[in-house]
Short mmCIF file of C-alpha atoms in Angstrom, two decimals:
data_model
loop_
_atom_site.label_atom_id
_atom_site.label_comp_id
_atom_site.label_asym_id
_atom_site.label_seq_id
_atom_site.Cartn_x
_atom_site.Cartn_y
_atom_site.Cartn_z
CA MET A 1 -38.37 -19.79 0.49
CA LEU A 2 -37.20 -20.67 3.98
CA HIS A 3 -34.14 -22.43 2.58
CA ALA A 4 -33.11 -19.37 0.59
CA MET A 5 -33.49 -17.14 3.65
CA GLN A 6 -30.90 -19.10 5.58
CA HIS A 7 -28.28 -18.19 3.03
CA THR A 8 -28.60 -14.43 3.37
CA ASN A 9 -27.45 -11.95 5.95
CA ASN A 10 -30.98 -10.44 6.08
CA THR A 11 -29.66 -6.91 6.23
CA LYS A 12 -28.97 -4.16 3.77
CA MET A 13 -26.08 -1.75 3.92
CA ASN A 14 -26.47 1.55 2.12
CA TYR A 15 -23.59 3.75 0.99
CA TYR A 16 -23.65 7.52 0.73
CA SER A 17 -21.38 9.85 -1.23
CA LEU A 18 -18.97 11.88 0.85
CA ASN A 19 -19.84 14.87 -1.35
CA LYS A 20 -23.44 14.43 -0.10
CA LYS A 21 -24.97 15.36 -3.47
CA SER A 22 -25.89 11.91 -4.82
CA PRO A 23 -28.54 9.40 -3.78
CA ASN A 24 -27.62 6.56 -1.43
CA VAL A 25 -26.92 3.22 -3.10
CA SER A 26 -26.63 -0.48 -2.29
CA PHE A 27 -23.31 -2.33 -1.96
CA GLN A 28 -23.71 -3.69 -5.50
CA GLU A 29 -24.32 -0.22 -6.95
CA ALA A 30 -21.37 1.22 -5.00
CA VAL A 31 -19.09 -1.51 -6.39
CA VAL A 32 -20.36 -1.20 -9.96
CA ASN A 33 -20.36 2.64 -9.94
CA GLY A 34 -16.95 2.93 -8.24
CA LEU A 35 -17.38 6.67 -7.75
CA ALA A 36 -20.67 8.48 -6.99
CA PRO A 37 -22.14 10.71 -9.73
CA ASP A 38 -21.11 13.79 -7.69
CA ARG A 39 -17.50 12.45 -7.79
CA GLY A 40 -17.66 11.61 -4.09
CA LEU A 41 -16.31 8.42 -2.55
CA TYR A 42 -18.88 6.00 -1.19
CA PHE A 43 -19.00 5.41 2.56
CA PRO A 44 -21.12 2.95 4.59
CA GLU A 45 -24.13 4.47 6.40
CA ASN A 46 -23.26 2.80 9.67
CA ILE A 47 -20.56 0.69 11.32
CA THR A 48 -21.66 -1.83 13.94
CA PRO A 49 -18.83 -3.05 16.22
CA LEU A 50 -18.24 -6.80 16.48
CA SER A 51 -18.87 -8.49 19.83
CA LYS A 52 -16.19 -8.15 22.48
CA ASP A 53 -16.40 -11.91 22.94
CA PHE A 54 -15.38 -12.42 19.30
CA ILE A 55 -12.39 -10.06 19.62
CA ASP A 56 -11.30 -11.58 22.97
CA ASN A 57 -11.31 -15.09 21.49
CA ILE A 58 -10.00 -14.20 18.07
CA ASP A 59 -7.52 -17.07 17.89
CA ASN A 60 -10.40 -19.57 18.01
CA TYR A 61 -11.31 -18.48 14.48
CA THR A 62 -9.69 -19.12 11.12
CA ASN A 63 -8.64 -16.16 8.95
CA GLN A 64 -11.60 -16.95 6.68
CA GLU A 65 -14.06 -16.82 9.60
CA ILE A 66 -12.56 -13.56 10.89
CA ALA A 67 -12.78 -11.97 7.44
CA TYR A 68 -16.42 -13.05 7.08
CA GLU A 69 -17.36 -11.50 10.45
CA ALA A 70 -15.52 -8.28 9.57
CA ILE A 71 -17.03 -7.74 6.12
CA LYS A 72 -20.53 -9.24 6.22
CA GLN A 73 -22.34 -6.13 7.49
CA PHE A 74 -20.86 -4.09 4.62
CA VAL A 75 -22.04 -6.55 1.97
CA GLY A 76 -25.42 -7.15 3.61
CA ASP A 77 -27.76 -9.58 1.91
CA GLU A 78 -26.62 -8.72 -1.62
CA ILE A 79 -24.30 -11.70 -1.77
CA PRO A 80 -25.63 -14.91 -0.12
CA SER A 81 -23.51 -15.90 2.87
CA ASP A 82 -22.35 -19.20 1.34
CA VAL A 83 -21.19 -17.32 -1.78
CA LEU A 84 -19.52 -14.62 0.34
CA LYS A 85 -17.68 -17.31 2.32
CA GLN A 86 -16.49 -18.86 -0.96
CA ILE A 87 -15.31 -15.46 -2.24
CA ILE A 88 -13.37 -14.92 1.01
CA SER A 89 -11.86 -18.39 0.85
CA GLU A 90 -10.58 -17.79 -2.71
CA THR A 91 -9.37 -14.30 -1.77
CA LEU A 92 -7.33 -15.48 1.25
CA SER A 93 -5.42 -18.37 -0.28
CA PHE A 94 -2.07 -17.29 1.25
CA ASP A 95 -0.48 -16.33 4.58
CA PHE A 96 -0.12 -13.03 6.49
CA PRO A 97 2.74 -13.65 8.94
CA VAL A 98 3.88 -11.18 11.61
CA VAL A 99 7.70 -11.31 11.74
CA PRO A 100 9.62 -9.86 14.73
CA ILE A 101 12.38 -7.44 13.63
CA GLU A 102 13.69 -6.10 16.95
CA GLU A 103 12.30 -5.52 20.43
CA ASN A 104 8.74 -4.13 20.14
CA VAL A 105 8.98 -3.81 16.34
CA SER A 106 7.50 -6.43 14.02
CA THR A 107 6.44 -6.44 10.40
CA LEU A 108 3.23 -7.78 8.91
CA GLU A 109 4.08 -9.37 5.56
CA LEU A 110 1.35 -8.72 3.02
CA PHE A 111 3.21 -9.98 -0.06
CA HIS A 112 2.53 -13.71 -0.13
CA GLY A 113 -0.21 -13.48 -2.77
CA PRO A 114 0.00 -14.09 -6.53
CA THR A 115 1.44 -10.67 -7.45
CA MET A 116 3.41 -10.28 -4.20
CA ALA A 117 1.73 -7.05 -3.04
CA PHE A 118 -0.87 -6.26 -0.36
CA LYS A 119 -3.34 -5.29 -3.06
CA ASP A 120 -3.92 -8.93 -3.99
CA VAL A 121 -6.55 -9.18 -1.23
CA GLY A 122 -8.66 -6.22 -2.36
CA ALA A 123 -8.30 -7.01 -6.06
CA ARG A 124 -9.26 -10.68 -5.67
CA PHE A 125 -12.21 -9.84 -3.42
CA MET A 126 -13.52 -7.14 -5.74
CA ALA A 127 -13.07 -9.27 -8.88
CA ARG A 128 -15.09 -12.09 -7.34
CA CYS A 129 -17.85 -9.72 -6.16
CA LEU A 130 -18.13 -8.26 -9.65
CA GLY A 131 -18.10 -11.76 -11.15
CA TYR A 132 -21.04 -12.64 -8.89
CA PHE A 133 -22.96 -9.45 -9.71
CA ASN A 134 -22.31 -10.04 -13.41
CA ARG A 135 -23.28 -13.73 -13.39
CA ASP A 136 -26.52 -13.28 -15.36
CA ASN A 137 -25.56 -10.14 -17.18
CA ASN A 138 -24.39 -10.05 -20.78
CA ASN A 139 -23.36 -6.39 -20.69
CA LYS A 140 -19.63 -5.81 -20.61
CA LEU A 141 -18.25 -3.80 -17.73
CA THR A 142 -14.91 -2.01 -18.13
CA VAL A 143 -12.79 -1.72 -15.01
CA LEU A 144 -10.61 1.37 -15.34
CA VAL A 145 -7.68 1.59 -12.96
CA ALA A 146 -4.74 3.94 -12.42
CA THR A 147 -1.60 2.47 -10.89
CA SER A 148 1.57 3.81 -9.32
CA GLY A 149 2.98 0.29 -9.40
CA ASP A 150 1.33 -2.56 -7.53
CA THR A 151 -2.40 -1.93 -7.97
CA GLY A 152 -2.24 -2.66 -11.70
CA GLY A 153 -0.58 -6.06 -11.31
CA ALA A 154 -2.93 -7.13 -8.52
CA VAL A 155 -6.03 -6.00 -10.43
CA ALA A 156 -4.80 -7.63 -13.64
CA ASP A 157 -4.23 -10.94 -11.86
CA GLY A 158 -7.44 -10.76 -9.80
CA PHE A 159 -9.66 -10.02 -12.83
CA LEU A 160 -7.96 -12.27 -15.38
CA GLY A 161 -10.69 -14.23 -17.14
CA VAL A 162 -13.61 -12.83 -15.05
CA LYS A 163 -16.75 -13.10 -17.18
CA GLY A 164 -18.07 -9.87 -18.69
CA VAL A 165 -15.27 -7.67 -17.36
CA ASP A 166 -12.59 -5.89 -19.40
CA VAL A 167 -9.74 -4.28 -17.47
CA VAL A 168 -7.89 -1.17 -18.66
CA ILE A 169 -4.85 -0.14 -16.60
CA LEU A 170 -3.22 3.29 -16.87
CA TYR A 171 0.35 3.52 -15.61
CA PRO A 172 2.95 6.33 -15.76
CA SER A 173 5.66 5.58 -18.32
CA GLY A 174 9.08 4.99 -16.73
CA LYS A 175 7.72 5.45 -13.18
CA VAL A 176 7.02 1.81 -12.27
CA SER A 177 9.64 -0.89 -11.76
CA ASP A 178 10.44 -3.38 -14.56
CA ILE A 179 8.79 -6.26 -12.73
CA GLN A 180 5.71 -4.17 -11.93
CA GLU A 181 5.47 -3.23 -15.61
CA LYS A 182 5.73 -6.89 -16.66
CA GLN A 183 2.88 -7.79 -14.29
CA LEU A 184 0.65 -5.19 -15.97
CA THR A 185 1.55 -5.68 -19.59
CA THR A 186 2.01 -9.42 -20.19
CA LEU A 187 -1.26 -11.12 -19.24
CA GLY A 188 -3.36 -10.37 -22.34
CA ARG A 189 -6.89 -11.80 -22.51
CA ASN A 190 -9.29 -9.30 -20.89
CA ILE A 191 -6.45 -7.06 -19.58
CA THR A 192 -5.10 -4.02 -21.50
CA ALA A 193 -2.30 -1.70 -20.35
CA LEU A 194 -2.09 1.98 -21.35
CA GLU A 195 1.33 3.58 -20.88
CA VAL A 196 0.77 7.25 -20.02
CA ASP A 197 3.23 10.03 -20.74
CA GLY A 198 2.93 11.58 -17.24
CA VAL A 199 2.87 10.81 -13.50
CA PHE A 200 0.45 8.74 -11.39
CA ASP A 201 -1.73 11.76 -10.56
CA ASP A 202 -2.26 12.28 -14.32
CA CYS A 203 -3.43 8.66 -14.61
CA GLN A 204 -5.76 9.05 -11.62
CA ASP A 205 -7.20 12.33 -12.99
CA MET A 206 -7.89 10.70 -16.39
CA VAL A 207 -9.75 7.86 -14.68
CA LYS A 208 -11.87 10.30 -12.65
CA THR A 209 -12.62 12.38 -15.77
CA ALA A 210 -13.66 9.28 -17.73
CA PHE A 211 -16.23 8.40 -15.06
CA LEU A 212 -18.03 11.70 -15.56
CA ASP A 213 -17.80 11.71 -19.34
CA THR A 214 -21.21 10.90 -20.80
CA ASP A 215 -19.70 10.39 -24.28
CA ILE A 216 -17.92 7.20 -23.23
CA THR A 217 -19.63 4.12 -24.60
CA PRO A 218 -18.70 1.26 -22.23
CA ILE A 219 -19.99 1.07 -18.63
CA LEU A 220 -17.06 1.98 -16.38
CA THR A 221 -16.12 1.12 -12.83
CA SER A 222 -12.92 1.60 -10.82
CA ALA A 223 -10.67 -0.91 -9.08
CA ASN A 224 -8.63 1.70 -7.25
CA SER A 225 -9.05 1.88 -3.48
CA ILE A 226 -11.81 4.43 -4.10
CA ASN A 227 -13.94 1.32 -4.81
CA VAL A 228 -15.53 -0.02 -1.62
CA ALA A 229 -14.92 -3.65 -2.64
CA ARG A 230 -11.20 -2.96 -3.06
CA TRP A 231 -10.88 -0.84 0.06
CA LEU A 232 -12.92 -2.65 2.74
CA PRO A 233 -11.23 -6.12 2.57
CA GLN A 234 -7.99 -4.41 3.59
CA MET A 235 -9.47 -4.42 7.10
CA PHE A 236 -8.66 -8.14 7.23
CA TYR A 237 -4.88 -7.67 7.62
CA PHE A 238 -5.24 -5.79 10.88
CA PHE A 239 -7.39 -8.54 12.39
CA PHE A 240 -4.94 -11.23 11.23
CA ALA A 241 -1.98 -9.36 12.74
CA TYR A 242 -3.79 -8.71 16.02
CA LYS A 243 -4.66 -12.41 16.28
CA GLN A 244 -0.94 -13.24 16.13
CA VAL A 245 0.24 -10.75 18.77
CA TYR A 246 -2.55 -10.02 21.25
CA LYS A 247 -1.35 -12.59 23.79
CA GLN A 248 1.79 -10.47 24.25
CA LYS A 249 -0.46 -8.10 26.24
CA LYS A 250 1.08 -4.97 24.73
CA GLU A 251 -0.48 -1.84 23.29
CA VAL A 252 -0.57 -2.40 19.51
CA VAL A 253 0.26 0.37 17.03
CA PHE A 254 0.27 0.03 13.25
CA SER A 255 2.65 2.00 11.07
CA VAL A 256 1.31 1.97 7.53
CA PRO A 257 3.32 3.11 4.48
CA SER A 258 0.76 5.48 2.95
CA GLY A 259 0.18 6.73 -0.59
CA ASN A 260 -3.52 6.88 -1.39
CA PHE A 261 -4.33 6.19 2.32
CA GLY A 262 -6.75 3.33 1.56
CA ASN A 263 -4.87 0.78 3.65
CA ILE A 264 -4.59 2.88 6.81
CA CYS A 265 -8.21 3.95 6.38
CA ALA A 266 -9.22 0.27 6.36
CA GLY A 267 -7.18 -0.14 9.57
CA ILE A 268 -9.20 2.63 11.22
CA MET A 269 -12.37 0.82 10.06
CA ALA A 270 -11.08 -2.32 11.83
CA GLN A 271 -10.57 -0.21 14.96
CA LYS A 272 -14.16 1.09 14.67
CA LEU A 273 -15.30 -2.55 14.49
CA GLY A 274 -13.78 -3.02 17.94
CA LEU A 275 -10.21 -4.13 17.24
CA PRO A 276 -8.16 -2.68 20.14
CA ILE A 277 -5.57 -0.73 18.16
CA LYS A 278 -4.00 2.05 20.25
CA HIS A 279 -2.73 4.30 17.46
CA PHE A 280 -2.04 4.58 13.73
CA VAL A 281 1.04 6.05 12.09
CA ALA A 282 0.75 7.07 8.45
CA SER A 283 4.32 6.92 7.16
CA THR A 284 4.89 8.77 3.90
CA ASN A 285 7.79 9.59 1.62
CA ILE A 286 8.44 13.23 0.63
CA ASN A 287 4.87 13.42 -0.70
CA ASP A 288 3.84 14.96 2.60
CA THR A 289 0.35 16.44 2.07
CA VAL A 290 -1.09 14.67 5.14
CA PRO A 291 1.84 15.20 7.56
CA ASN A 292 1.68 18.92 6.68
CA TYR A 293 -2.08 18.99 7.26
CA LEU A 294 -1.61 17.58 10.78
CA ILE A 295 0.98 20.27 11.53
CA ASN A 296 -0.77 23.34 10.14
CA GLY A 297 -4.42 22.30 9.73
CA VAL A 298 -4.49 23.18 6.02
CA TYR A 299 -5.08 20.44 3.44
CA GLU A 300 -3.04 21.41 0.40
CA PRO A 301 -2.65 18.73 -2.28
CA LYS A 302 0.30 19.24 -4.61
CA PRO A 303 1.87 17.48 -7.59
CA SER A 304 3.54 14.19 -6.63
CA LYS A 305 7.32 13.82 -6.63
CA ALA A 306 9.12 10.63 -7.68
CA THR A 307 10.84 8.56 -4.96
CA ILE A 308 12.26 5.05 -4.48
CA SER A 309 8.98 4.11 -2.73
CA ASN A 310 7.02 4.78 -5.90
CA ALA A 311 3.68 3.24 -4.87
CA MET A 312 3.36 6.12 -2.37
CA ASP A 313 4.12 8.92 -4.83
CA VAL A 314 0.71 10.50 -4.41
CA GLY A 315 0.21 14.24 -3.91
CA ASN A 316 -3.56 14.17 -3.40
CA PRO A 317 -4.50 10.97 -1.55
CA SER A 318 -8.06 9.92 -2.45
CA ASN A 319 -8.91 8.11 0.77
CA PHE A 320 -7.97 10.84 3.21
CA ILE A 321 -11.51 12.21 2.99
CA ARG A 322 -12.77 8.85 4.30
CA ILE A 323 -10.40 9.12 7.26
CA GLN A 324 -11.72 12.60 8.00
CA GLU A 325 -15.26 11.23 7.88
CA LEU A 326 -14.35 8.48 10.37
CA PHE A 327 -13.26 11.25 12.77
CA GLU A 328 -16.30 13.43 11.93
CA ASN A 329 -13.94 15.99 10.35
CA ASN A 330 -12.55 16.81 13.80
CA ILE A 331 -8.79 17.34 13.41
CA GLU A 332 -8.16 17.13 17.18
CA ALA A 333 -9.89 13.72 17.40
CA LEU A 334 -7.85 12.63 14.38
CA LYS A 335 -4.57 13.73 15.96
CA ASN A 336 -5.30 11.68 19.10
CA ALA A 337 -5.59 8.46 17.13
CA PHE A 338 -3.39 9.13 14.15
CA SER A 339 0.08 10.56 13.45
CA SER A 340 1.80 11.08 10.14
CA PHE A 341 5.51 11.50 9.36
CA SER A 342 7.39 12.07 6.13
CA PHE A 343 10.79 10.55 5.24
CA THR A 344 13.33 11.13 2.46
CA ASP A 345 14.86 8.54 0.14
CA LYS A 346 18.13 8.96 2.02
CA GLN A 347 16.44 8.09 5.33
CA THR A 348 14.64 5.19 3.64
CA ARG A 349 17.88 3.64 2.35
CA LYS A 350 19.50 4.11 5.74
CA ALA A 351 16.56 2.31 7.39
CA MET A 352 16.79 -0.57 4.88
CA LYS A 353 20.48 -0.97 5.80
CA SER A 354 19.82 -0.72 9.53
CA ILE A 355 17.07 -3.39 9.42
CA TYR A 356 19.29 -5.67 7.35
CA GLN A 357 22.29 -5.26 9.66
CA LYS A 358 20.26 -5.79 12.86
CA SER A 359 18.09 -8.67 11.81
CA GLU A 360 19.15 -9.82 8.31
CA TYR A 361 15.65 -8.86 7.19
CA VAL A 362 15.35 -7.50 3.64
CA ALA A 363 12.73 -4.73 3.67
CA ASP A 364 11.47 -3.10 0.49
CA PRO A 365 11.53 0.74 0.38
CA HIS A 366 7.84 1.03 1.38
CA GLY A 367 8.28 -1.28 4.37
CA ALA A 368 11.36 0.73 5.38
CA VAL A 369 9.26 3.92 5.44
CA GLY A 370 6.79 2.05 7.67
CA TYR A 371 9.67 1.02 9.95
CA LEU A 372 10.79 4.66 10.22
CA GLY A 373 7.27 5.63 11.31
CA SER A 374 7.41 2.93 14.02
CA LYS A 375 10.70 4.29 15.35
CA GLU A 376 9.33 7.84 15.33
CA HIS A 377 6.29 6.74 17.37
CA GLN A 378 8.51 4.84 19.84
CA LYS A 379 10.52 7.94 20.71
CA MET A 380 7.58 8.87 22.95
CA HIS A 381 6.08 5.38 23.47
CA PRO A 382 8.95 2.87 23.69
CA ASN A 383 6.84 0.05 25.13
CA ASP A 384 4.18 -0.04 22.41
CA LEU A 385 4.37 -2.97 20.01
CA CYS A 386 4.70 -1.31 16.61
CA ILE A 387 3.78 -3.39 13.59
CA PHE A 388 4.79 -1.90 10.26
CA LEU A 389 3.27 -3.19 7.05
CA GLU A 390 5.59 -4.77 4.50
CA THR A 391 3.35 -4.09 1.53
CA ALA A 392 5.32 -5.64 -1.33
CA HIS A 393 8.05 -8.22 -1.81
CA PRO A 394 11.54 -6.67 -2.16
CA VAL A 395 11.86 -8.31 -5.59
CA LYS A 396 9.37 -5.72 -6.91
CA PHE A 397 12.03 -3.06 -6.30
CA LEU A 398 15.02 -5.17 -7.21
CA ASP A 399 17.47 -2.44 -8.28
CA VAL A 400 16.88 -0.26 -5.23
CA VAL A 401 17.05 -3.18 -2.79
CA GLU A 402 20.12 -4.85 -4.29
CA ASN A 403 22.04 -1.59 -4.69
CA THR A 404 21.20 -0.39 -1.19
CA LEU A 405 21.89 -3.64 0.64
CA ASN A 406 24.58 -5.01 -1.64
CA THR A 407 22.84 -8.38 -1.63
CA GLN A 408 20.96 -10.52 -4.13
CA VAL A 409 17.24 -11.13 -3.85
CA ALA A 410 16.08 -14.58 -4.96
CA ILE A 411 13.35 -14.38 -7.61
CA PRO A 412 10.14 -16.04 -6.29
CA GLU A 413 8.04 -18.34 -8.51
CA GLN A 414 5.25 -15.75 -8.86
CA ILE A 415 7.72 -13.36 -10.54
CA LYS A 416 9.59 -15.93 -12.65
CA SER A 417 6.34 -16.63 -14.47
CA VAL A 418 6.14 -13.06 -15.90
CA ILE A 419 9.74 -11.93 -16.16
CA ASP A 420 10.45 -13.32 -19.65
CA LYS A 421 7.06 -12.51 -21.18
CA GLU A 422 6.64 -9.93 -23.91
CA LYS A 423 5.38 -6.46 -22.88
CA SER A 424 2.26 -5.24 -24.66
CA ALA A 425 1.01 -1.68 -24.00
CA PHE A 426 -0.63 1.19 -25.87
CA GLN A 427 0.95 4.65 -25.51
CA ILE A 428 -1.30 7.61 -24.68
CA SER A 429 -0.38 11.15 -23.70
CA ASN A 430 -3.66 12.82 -22.70
CA TYR A 431 -7.32 12.29 -21.89
CA ASP A 432 -8.34 12.34 -25.57
CA GLY A 433 -6.09 9.34 -26.11
CA LEU A 434 -7.86 7.43 -23.31
CA LYS A 435 -11.30 8.40 -24.62
CA THR A 436 -10.48 7.32 -28.16
CA PHE A 437 -9.17 4.00 -26.87
CA LEU A 438 -12.26 3.33 -24.69
CA ASN A 439 -14.70 4.19 -27.46
CA SER A 440 -12.94 1.97 -29.95
#
């Protein structure tokens, strides 16, 4: 028995629903349920900061060791520590470089994974957690996921071949790039793509409705950032970036291109764990629900509008409620730590050109929105080191990037492997179509 004890974290983390009408659950139940029965998002009961000594000596640790320290309290003893370390090692099999762009502005590249988007980390981590939880279970679990572009490809790749898990991806027809569509629709095996006649919010609503529908036969879970195992590992990036820049002795600010607000919410979690981040900037496209809320104090979701930064075309960001919880629903406290600005496609293209002319750096449209947020913050705080997140490789948005910059983007190996494959997707136009498909 003693031997087994050494391999656990000896603690349990419970998760509560932000709607406060469902019972608390374990990490495993939160991952498998995805959403609480009252439709609330799960949130950890407590957050214990890491030791100051660990943060002060962060460059003595590998990325894998940092990730383990950051996540272990949220997993608790439900995954043995040696297994958790193995999961982290397989999740983080690529680099996260911080690249200087101009004075006091750098970018954190999050696109070096298998599908060339930041979501590879969360998808790989979650897939491996579910694989572990399902190791002795012969029941099939269906992972249902809505995508505005990159989530679907990352989830498809992360879950490919995981035992006992079928993946069903809903994506809006004609609203994702060609390469993104190929990444969703060409893998086969346990991955199925449903092409929805609608926008991303329609896909997300169908997923949420399916969770509450007692007439659906398979057991469902979600791999959107509403799922704690997809959302929490995104904390890792902020630690990795800080490790690379903290010796510059500057105040560090992160500008995060924001759609569903999962990534920036994970950044705030990293800050709560003790990472000395001065401020967060949520940079959005014209889908400006959150910037408007900070201006007038009224949270008014609205239908999403299509832009060239399509992964952020979200009118009702799911994770914003988690951010409000982190600030105890105090808008003044939120405003002190967090700003949000909205930018048009015209401004985004102009920023892409400006970055390319100044530093020969090719930014994708989402990264360019992040850059604009950095510049907005620096109007008042010119000496802060702003790091904007480059969330996907420019090749994912080939037409926009090549037309805007008048340059050619080399096709990386990860993309060459899917580009010539045959698309396979089922068309659906409403919730009944999804329900029929799931029950078949």
